[in-house]
mmCIF file of C-alpha atoms and ligand atoms in Angstrom:
data_model
loop_
_atom_site.group_PDB
_atom_site.id
_atom_site.type_symbol
_atom_site.label_atom_id
_atom_site.label_comp_id
_atom_site.label_asym_id
_atom_site.label_seq_id
_atom_site.Cartn_x
_atom_site.Cartn_y
_atom_site.Cartn_z
ATOM 1 C CA UNK A 1 -10.836 -16.585 -20.627
ATOM 2 C CA UNK A 2 -7.911 -15.227 -22.652
ATOM 3 C CA UNK A 3 -8.145 -11.286 -20.891
ATOM 4 C CA UNK A 4 -9.020 -9.835 -18.043
ATOM 5 C CA UNK A 5 -8.705 -6.816 -16.202
ATOM 6 C CA UNK A 6 -8.159 -5.973 -12.557
ATOM 7 C CA UNK A 7 -8.076 -3.037 -10.301
ATOM 8 C CA UNK A 8 -4.726 -2.676 -7.910
ATOM 9 C CA UNK A 9 -5.718 -1.196 -5.233
ATOM 10 C CA UNK A 10 -3.943 1.060 -2.947
ATOM 11 C CA UNK A 11 -2.363 0.541 0.548
ATOM 12 C CA UNK A 12 -2.204 2.840 3.619
ATOM 13 C CA UNK A 13 -0.828 2.341 6.778
ATOM 14 C CA UNK A 14 -2.674 3.259 10.004
ATOM 15 C CA UNK A 15 0.063 2.031 12.525
ATOM 16 C CA UNK A 16 3.515 1.607 11.465
ATOM 17 C CA UNK A 17 6.200 -0.080 14.341
ATOM 18 C CA UNK A 18 9.798 -1.563 13.205
ATOM 19 C CA UNK A 19 10.992 -4.396 15.462
ATOM 20 C CA UNK A 20 14.378 -6.092 15.394
ATOM 21 C CA UNK A 21 16.844 -6.807 12.314
ATOM 22 C CA UNK A 22 16.324 -10.151 11.430
ATOM 23 C CA UNK A 23 19.073 -12.599 10.512
ATOM 24 C CA UNK A 24 17.652 -12.613 6.235
ATOM 25 C CA UNK A 25 17.911 -8.641 7.061
ATOM 26 C CA UNK A 26 14.392 -7.560 6.477
ATOM 27 C CA UNK A 27 12.689 -6.811 9.942
ATOM 28 C CA UNK A 28 9.460 -8.059 11.828
ATOM 29 C CA UNK A 29 7.102 -4.569 11.890
ATOM 30 C CA UNK A 30 2.585 -4.625 13.007
ATOM 31 C CA UNK A 31 0.856 -2.583 10.856
ATOM 32 C CA UNK A 32 -2.575 -2.021 10.744
ATOM 33 C CA UNK A 33 -2.879 -1.527 6.816
ATOM 34 C CA UNK A 34 -6.030 -0.613 4.902
ATOM 35 C CA UNK A 35 -6.655 -1.142 1.186
ATOM 36 C CA UNK A 36 -8.150 2.000 -0.353
ATOM 37 C CA UNK A 37 -10.020 2.909 -3.432
ATOM 38 C CA UNK A 38 -7.254 4.543 -5.158
ATOM 39 C CA UNK A 39 -5.703 2.269 -8.026
ATOM 40 C CA UNK A 40 -4.289 1.799 -11.337
ATOM 41 C CA UNK A 41 -5.458 -0.935 -14.084
ATOM 42 C CA UNK A 42 -4.214 -4.033 -14.686
ATOM 43 C CA UNK A 43 -5.169 -5.590 -18.540
ATOM 44 C CA UNK A 44 -3.630 -8.513 -18.954
ATOM 45 C CA UNK A 45 -3.980 -10.275 -22.775
ATOM 46 C CA UNK A 46 -2.774 -13.829 -23.820
ATOM 47 C CA UNK A 47 -1.186 -13.757 -26.777
ATOM 48 C CA UNK A 48 -0.904 -16.134 -29.590
ATOM 49 C CA UNK A 49 3.162 -14.917 -30.119
ATOM 50 C CA UNK A 50 5.953 -16.172 -27.869
ATOM 51 C CA UNK A 51 7.296 -12.612 -26.429
ATOM 52 C CA UNK A 52 5.948 -11.258 -23.021
ATOM 53 C CA UNK A 53 5.752 -7.825 -23.167
ATOM 54 C CA UNK A 54 4.646 -4.707 -20.785
ATOM 55 C CA UNK A 55 3.411 -1.058 -21.662
ATOM 56 C CA UNK A 56 2.975 1.577 -18.756
ATOM 57 C CA UNK A 57 1.355 4.395 -18.793
ATOM 58 C CA UNK A 58 4.253 5.854 -16.261
ATOM 59 C CA UNK A 59 6.900 6.367 -18.820
ATOM 60 C CA UNK A 60 9.276 6.477 -15.540
ATOM 61 C CA UNK A 61 8.989 3.293 -14.771
ATOM 62 C CA UNK A 62 10.282 -0.241 -15.899
ATOM 63 C CA UNK A 63 9.044 -2.484 -18.123
ATOM 64 C CA UNK A 64 10.895 -5.020 -18.093
ATOM 65 C CA UNK A 65 10.722 -7.890 -15.028
ATOM 66 C CA UNK A 66 12.339 -4.564 -12.593
ATOM 67 C CA UNK A 67 8.532 -4.021 -12.665
ATOM 68 C CA UNK A 68 6.833 -6.079 -10.094
ATOM 69 C CA UNK A 69 3.587 -6.731 -12.090
ATOM 70 C CA UNK A 70 6.091 -8.464 -14.724
ATOM 71 C CA UNK A 71 7.922 -10.415 -11.779
ATOM 72 C CA UNK A 72 5.012 -11.240 -10.792
ATOM 73 C CA UNK A 73 3.621 -12.897 -13.672
ATOM 74 C CA UNK A 74 7.138 -15.090 -13.701
ATOM 75 C CA UNK A 75 6.528 -16.080 -10.474
ATOM 76 C CA UNK A 76 2.757 -17.121 -10.805
ATOM 77 C CA UNK A 77 4.143 -19.069 -13.656
ATOM 78 C CA UNK A 78 6.627 -21.307 -10.993
ATOM 79 C CA UNK A 79 4.284 -20.711 -8.593
ATOM 80 C CA UNK A 80 1.598 -22.534 -11.126
ATOM 81 C CA UNK A 81 3.720 -25.069 -12.792
ATOM 82 C CA UNK A 82 2.129 -23.440 -16.114
ATOM 83 C CA UNK A 83 4.356 -22.008 -19.421
ATOM 84 C CA UNK A 84 2.750 -18.704 -20.751
ATOM 85 C CA UNK A 85 3.953 -18.151 -24.066
ATOM 86 C CA UNK A 86 2.689 -14.855 -25.633
ATOM 87 C CA UNK A 87 1.693 -12.513 -22.519
ATOM 88 C CA UNK A 88 0.441 -8.708 -22.531
ATOM 89 C CA UNK A 89 0.475 -6.889 -19.347
ATOM 90 C CA UNK A 90 -0.034 -2.840 -19.159
ATOM 91 C CA UNK A 91 -0.474 -1.207 -16.495
ATOM 92 C CA UNK A 92 -3.075 1.900 -16.196
ATOM 93 C CA UNK A 93 -0.620 4.571 -13.008
ATOM 94 C CA UNK A 94 -2.640 6.890 -10.811
ATOM 95 C CA UNK A 95 -0.991 4.937 -7.204
ATOM 96 C CA UNK A 96 1.876 8.009 -6.873
ATOM 97 C CA UNK A 97 5.889 5.590 -6.583
ATOM 98 C CA UNK A 98 7.142 6.387 -4.085
ATOM 99 C CA UNK A 99 4.795 7.318 -1.723
ATOM 100 C CA UNK A 100 4.761 4.231 0.421
ATOM 101 C CA UNK A 101 1.284 2.884 -1.136
ATOM 102 C CA UNK A 102 2.554 -0.571 -2.129
ATOM 103 C CA UNK A 103 1.778 0.775 -5.693
ATOM 104 C CA UNK A 104 4.076 -1.711 -7.242
ATOM 105 C CA UNK A 105 3.277 -4.520 -5.093
ATOM 106 C CA UNK A 106 -0.556 -3.786 -5.469
ATOM 107 C CA UNK A 107 0.166 -4.159 -8.992
ATOM 108 C CA UNK A 108 1.901 -7.392 -8.698
ATOM 109 C CA UNK A 109 -0.898 -9.040 -6.883
ATOM 110 C CA UNK A 110 -3.415 -7.626 -9.529
ATOM 111 C CA UNK A 111 -1.276 -9.135 -12.388
ATOM 112 C CA UNK A 112 -1.276 -12.793 -9.219
ATOM 113 C CA UNK A 113 -5.783 -12.749 -9.383
ATOM 114 C CA UNK A 114 -5.582 -12.326 -13.304
ATOM 115 C CA UNK A 115 -3.784 -15.057 -14.287
ATOM 116 C CA UNK A 116 -5.136 -17.184 -11.531
ATOM 117 C CA UNK A 117 -8.597 -16.317 -12.780
ATOM 118 C CA UNK A 118 -7.855 -16.565 -16.847
ATOM 119 C CA UNK A 119 -5.498 -19.513 -16.548
ATOM 120 C CA UNK A 120 -9.030 -21.305 -14.093
ATOM 121 C CA UNK A 121 -7.851 -20.919 -10.202
ATOM 122 C CA UNK A 122 -4.422 -23.465 -10.824
ATOM 123 C CA UNK A 123 -3.744 -21.810 -7.259
ATOM 124 C CA UNK A 124 -5.573 -22.396 -4.049
ATOM 125 C CA UNK A 125 -5.865 -18.896 -2.425
ATOM 126 C CA UNK A 126 -3.516 -19.811 0.081
ATOM 127 C CA UNK A 127 -0.845 -20.976 -2.725
ATOM 128 C CA UNK A 128 -1.145 -17.329 -4.378
ATOM 129 C CA UNK A 129 -0.305 -15.878 -0.903
ATOM 130 C CA UNK A 130 2.780 -17.962 -0.479
ATOM 131 C CA UNK A 131 3.701 -16.789 -4.046
ATOM 132 C CA UNK A 132 2.763 -13.218 -3.392
ATOM 133 C CA UNK A 133 5.410 -13.289 -1.032
ATOM 134 C CA UNK A 134 8.203 -14.237 -3.262
ATOM 135 C CA UNK A 135 7.493 -11.280 -4.628
ATOM 136 C CA UNK A 136 7.994 -8.322 -2.346
ATOM 137 C CA UNK A 137 6.978 -7.154 1.847
ATOM 138 C CA UNK A 138 3.742 -5.966 1.192
ATOM 139 C CA UNK A 139 2.260 -8.062 -2.072
ATOM 140 C CA UNK A 140 0.000 -10.545 0.305
ATOM 141 C CA UNK A 141 -1.244 -7.974 1.747
ATOM 142 C CA UNK A 142 -2.447 -6.349 -1.698
ATOM 143 C CA UNK A 143 -4.471 -10.037 -1.971
ATOM 144 C CA UNK A 144 -5.227 -10.041 1.128
ATOM 145 C CA UNK A 145 -7.846 -6.496 1.054
ATOM 146 C CA UNK A 146 -10.061 -4.227 3.443
ATOM 147 C CA UNK A 147 -8.830 -4.018 6.551
ATOM 148 C CA UNK A 148 -5.591 -6.217 8.203
ATOM 149 C CA UNK A 149 -2.931 -6.746 10.806
ATOM 150 C CA UNK A 150 0.187 -7.027 9.430
ATOM 151 C CA UNK A 151 3.328 -9.261 11.600
ATOM 152 C CA UNK A 152 6.215 -10.715 10.750
ATOM 153 C CA UNK A 153 7.728 -8.955 6.921
ATOM 154 C CA UNK A 154 4.278 -8.645 6.315
ATOM 155 C CA UNK A 155 3.352 -11.938 5.474
ATOM 156 C CA UNK A 156 1.629 -12.669 8.321
ATOM 157 C CA UNK A 157 -1.719 -11.512 8.048
ATOM 158 C CA UNK A 158 -4.637 -11.004 9.824
ATOM 159 C CA UNK A 159 -8.756 -10.288 9.328
ATOM 160 C CA UNK A 160 -9.400 -6.947 11.154
ATOM 161 C CA UNK A 161 -12.745 -4.987 11.782
ATOM 162 C CA UNK A 162 -13.629 -2.763 9.634
ATOM 163 C CA UNK A 163 -12.151 1.457 9.008
ATOM 164 C CA UNK A 164 -15.314 2.958 10.319
ATOM 165 C CA UNK A 165 -16.601 5.182 7.282
ATOM 166 C CA UNK A 166 -14.417 8.063 6.592
ATOM 167 C CA UNK A 167 -13.038 9.779 3.247
ATOM 168 C CA UNK A 168 -9.570 10.242 2.854
ATOM 169 C CA UNK A 169 -7.090 13.294 1.435
ATOM 170 C CA UNK A 170 -3.898 11.505 0.277
ATOM 171 C CA UNK A 171 -0.835 14.622 -0.493
ATOM 172 C CA UNK A 172 2.607 13.050 -2.150
ATOM 173 C CA UNK A 173 5.159 15.624 -1.780
ATOM 174 C CA UNK A 174 7.643 15.794 -4.810
ATOM 175 C CA UNK A 175 10.713 14.158 -2.288
ATOM 176 C CA UNK A 176 11.173 10.006 -2.892
ATOM 177 C CA UNK A 177 12.491 8.238 -0.121
ATOM 178 C CA UNK A 178 14.088 5.080 -0.446
ATOM 179 C CA UNK A 179 13.184 2.728 1.313
ATOM 180 C CA UNK A 180 16.133 0.013 2.228
ATOM 181 C CA UNK A 181 17.859 3.245 3.204
ATOM 182 C CA UNK A 182 14.868 4.500 5.769
ATOM 183 C CA UNK A 183 14.676 0.784 7.173
ATOM 184 C CA UNK A 184 18.044 0.597 7.851
ATOM 185 C CA UNK A 185 18.787 4.363 9.059
ATOM 186 C CA UNK A 186 15.704 2.713 11.744
ATOM 187 C CA UNK A 187 18.525 0.626 13.086
ATOM 188 C CA UNK A 188 20.535 3.287 15.018
ATOM 189 C CA UNK A 189 17.592 5.254 15.677
ATOM 190 C CA UNK A 190 16.354 5.750 19.145
ATOM 191 C CA UNK A 191 12.383 5.409 18.370
ATOM 192 C CA UNK A 192 10.391 6.823 21.818
ATOM 193 C CA UNK A 193 7.268 6.405 20.983
ATOM 194 C CA UNK A 194 5.471 3.507 19.282
ATOM 195 C CA UNK A 195 1.910 2.699 18.233
ATOM 196 C CA UNK A 196 -0.609 1.071 20.272
ATOM 197 C CA UNK A 197 -2.822 -0.876 17.659
ATOM 198 C CA UNK A 198 -4.946 -2.128 20.501
ATOM 199 C CA UNK A 199 -6.441 0.935 21.891
ATOM 200 C CA UNK A 200 -6.504 1.576 17.825
ATOM 201 C CA UNK A 201 -8.750 -2.082 16.996
ATOM 202 C CA UNK A 202 -10.766 -1.019 20.448
ATOM 203 C CA UNK A 203 -11.692 2.069 18.313
ATOM 204 C CA UNK A 204 -12.583 0.315 14.769
ATOM 205 C CA UNK A 205 -14.958 -1.914 16.738
ATOM 206 C CA UNK A 206 -16.402 1.466 18.042
ATOM 207 C CA UNK A 207 -17.440 2.678 14.722
ATOM 208 C CA UNK A 208 -15.360 5.982 16.431
ATOM 209 C CA UNK A 209 -13.389 7.193 13.680
ATOM 210 C CA UNK A 210 -12.079 10.371 15.513
ATOM 211 C CA UNK A 211 -10.584 8.245 18.430
ATOM 212 C CA UNK A 212 -8.881 5.582 15.526
ATOM 213 C CA UNK A 213 -6.978 9.358 14.251
ATOM 214 C CA UNK A 214 -6.253 9.951 17.846
ATOM 215 C CA UNK A 215 -3.981 6.280 17.142
ATOM 216 C CA UNK A 216 -1.809 6.732 14.317
ATOM 217 C CA UNK A 217 1.330 6.574 14.097
ATOM 218 C CA UNK A 218 3.818 5.264 11.819
ATOM 219 C CA UNK A 219 7.789 4.855 13.467
ATOM 220 C CA UNK A 220 9.311 6.276 9.809
ATOM 221 C CA UNK A 221 7.619 10.081 10.073
ATOM 222 C CA UNK A 222 10.178 11.445 12.716
ATOM 223 C CA UNK A 223 13.282 10.200 10.608
ATOM 224 C CA UNK A 224 11.675 10.976 7.183
ATOM 225 C CA UNK A 225 10.479 14.284 8.773
ATOM 226 C CA UNK A 226 13.866 15.042 10.630
ATOM 227 C CA UNK A 227 15.372 15.063 6.120
ATOM 228 C CA UNK A 228 12.141 16.204 4.935
ATOM 229 C CA UNK A 229 10.357 18.816 6.635
ATOM 230 C CA UNK A 230 7.888 19.092 4.056
ATOM 231 C CA UNK A 231 6.198 15.727 5.717
ATOM 232 C CA UNK A 232 5.603 17.386 9.031
ATOM 233 C CA UNK A 233 4.316 20.916 7.053
ATOM 234 C CA UNK A 234 1.462 18.783 4.745
ATOM 235 C CA UNK A 235 0.486 17.006 8.084
ATOM 236 C CA UNK A 236 -0.251 20.574 10.090
ATOM 237 C CA UNK A 237 -1.574 21.680 7.409
ATOM 238 C CA UNK A 238 -4.166 18.814 6.469
ATOM 239 C CA UNK A 239 -4.758 18.245 10.586
ATOM 240 C CA UNK A 240 -5.844 22.340 10.676
ATOM 241 C CA UNK A 241 -7.726 22.034 7.259
ATOM 242 C CA UNK A 242 -9.733 19.638 10.312
ATOM 243 C CA UNK A 243 -8.873 16.042 9.328
ATOM 244 C CA UNK A 244 -9.446 14.341 12.309
ATOM 245 C CA UNK A 245 -6.364 12.643 11.920
ATOM 246 C CA UNK A 246 -3.112 12.350 9.492
ATOM 247 C CA UNK A 247 0.514 10.734 8.603
ATOM 248 C CA UNK A 248 2.548 9.362 7.165
ATOM 249 C CA UNK A 249 2.671 6.164 4.808
ATOM 250 C CA UNK A 250 5.143 2.986 4.970
ATOM 251 C CA UNK A 251 8.426 4.381 4.123
ATOM 252 C CA UNK A 252 6.356 7.623 2.744
ATOM 253 C CA UNK A 253 7.090 10.060 1.570
ATOM 254 C CA UNK A 254 2.939 10.633 0.637
ATOM 255 C CA UNK A 255 0.675 12.327 3.891
ATOM 256 C CA UNK A 256 -2.743 10.970 4.279
ATOM 257 C CA UNK A 257 -5.120 12.055 6.793
ATOM 258 C CA UNK A 258 -8.473 11.289 7.603
ATOM 259 C CA UNK A 259 -11.838 13.818 7.908
ATOM 260 C CA UNK A 260 -15.653 11.657 8.569
ATOM 261 C CA UNK A 261 -16.918 14.386 5.971
ATOM 262 C CA UNK A 262 -17.000 14.125 3.128
ATOM 263 C CA UNK A 263 -18.065 17.518 2.616
ATOM 264 C CA UNK A 264 -15.318 18.126 4.323
ATOM 265 C CA UNK A 265 -12.147 16.545 2.626
ATOM 266 C CA UNK A 266 -13.154 17.539 -0.651
ATOM 267 C CA UNK A 267 -13.139 20.942 0.319
ATOM 268 C CA UNK A 268 -9.220 19.853 1.983
ATOM 269 C CA UNK A 269 -8.382 18.351 -1.002
ATOM 270 C CA UNK A 270 -9.132 21.675 -2.928
ATOM 271 C CA UNK A 271 -7.512 24.217 -0.958
ATOM 272 C CA UNK A 272 -4.072 21.507 -0.463
ATOM 273 C CA UNK A 273 -4.588 20.820 -4.971
ATOM 274 C CA UNK A 274 -3.262 25.082 -4.607
ATOM 275 C CA UNK A 275 -0.432 24.351 -2.938
ATOM 276 C CA UNK A 276 0.774 20.830 -4.608
ATOM 277 C CA UNK A 277 0.642 18.906 -7.260
ATOM 278 C CA UNK A 278 -0.975 15.016 -6.125
ATOM 279 C CA UNK A 279 -3.359 15.572 -4.083
ATOM 280 C CA UNK A 280 -6.048 12.128 -4.074
ATOM 281 C CA UNK A 281 -8.791 11.351 -2.903
ATOM 282 C CA UNK A 282 -9.753 7.887 -1.495
ATOM 283 C CA UNK A 283 -12.269 5.881 0.834
ATOM 284 C CA UNK A 284 -11.765 2.342 2.480
ATOM 285 C CA UNK A 285 -11.923 -0.905 0.923
ATOM 286 C CA UNK A 286 -13.956 -3.086 3.052
ATOM 287 C CA UNK A 287 -13.260 -6.202 4.343
ATOM 288 C CA UNK A 288 -14.440 -8.418 0.882
HETATM 289 O O1 LIG B 301 10.332 -7.124 0.532
HETATM 290 P P1 LIG B 301 10.481 -5.398 -0.243
HETATM 291 O O2 LIG B 301 11.251 -5.690 -1.544
HETATM 292 O O3 LIG B 301 9.322 -4.645 -0.574
HETATM 293 O O4 LIG B 301 11.431 -4.286 0.440
HETATM 294 C C1 LIG B 301 11.904 -3.586 0.224
HETATM 295 C C2 LIG B 301 13.084 -3.224 1.088
HETATM 296 O O5 LIG B 301 12.759 -2.985 2.259
HETATM 297 C C3 LIG B 301 14.175 -4.538 1.422
HETATM 298 O O6 LIG B 301 15.283 -4.736 0.650
HETATM 299 C C4 LIG B 301 14.689 -4.299 3.272
HETATM 300 O O7 LIG B 301 15.155 -3.251 2.753
HETATM 301 C C5 LIG B 301 13.416 -3.263 3.325
HETATM 302 N N1 LIG B 301 12.497 -4.242 4.858
HETATM 303 C C6 LIG B 301 13.024 -4.417 5.702
HETATM 304 N N2 LIG B 301 11.598 -5.078 6.544
HETATM 305 C C7 LIG B 301 10.170 -5.196 5.701
HETATM 306 C C8 LIG B 301 10.624 -5.512 4.543
HETATM 307 C C9 LIG B 301 11.097 -4.156 3.790
HETATM 308 O O8 LIG B 301 13.952 -4.504 5.931
HETATM 309 N N3 LIG B 301 9.299 -6.181 6.854
#
């Protein structure tokens, strides 16, 4: 196989708790992560010549080794001990950048999976997960997919019951938040409320979307809202448009709301589109 197309699905954090800072500079975290249908598309092609080329539909993103899709191809070659002389990667972006939705990490995971498929599976699932860790903290989840509980840096993953059927509306405000800066800031911030992951998991087991939404919590949100009140405003608008719950994902700045009925979510999406440029609708991706 010399060509392959992979979808790269976005993630949302239903819960996110940041624990201690570790000696390696990263933080231990706990998070219930959900893969959603909003996706980029990655086209990979093995070329006859001996150069690597990356193209991207978003002119603002890097097209060299600074792009995680490129880095993933490098890490794949090392991990599988193969050389790929000529390679072209095209990244068709849909997932907003600097949103807390793991857009770059999803692209990287899709490159790992695509190259593994094209080269007839030199890496086992476990080896792929180890390669993913070397690229970024969210890349292992993007490979794992579905609904999962993430611990440690984000790479220790366990399967959870599926999120009850629902529709998700996402707004990406124009403000961008630096992930390292937010992690740094939280070190000197008193976290008063932490998520109750177990209560949310029990609600998923009961297929109770309202209670799932009620237990969503992200410890970064109060910090991000302090500097960017727009985040709180979007959340309030989603709740007044009938969302069962709404919150910022990851280190932001995207905010998502959950609706039980698709019709209500579509109606809310249309209202939000009158106020914001980047508004999306998505659905949970089920465990594979
Ligand atoms: O792993 P990744 O490159 O995506 O992380 C980006 C930045 O986010 C890290 O450089 C670090 O500052 C912060 N981070 C962290 N703890 C984590 C994940 C990310 O401190 N578990």
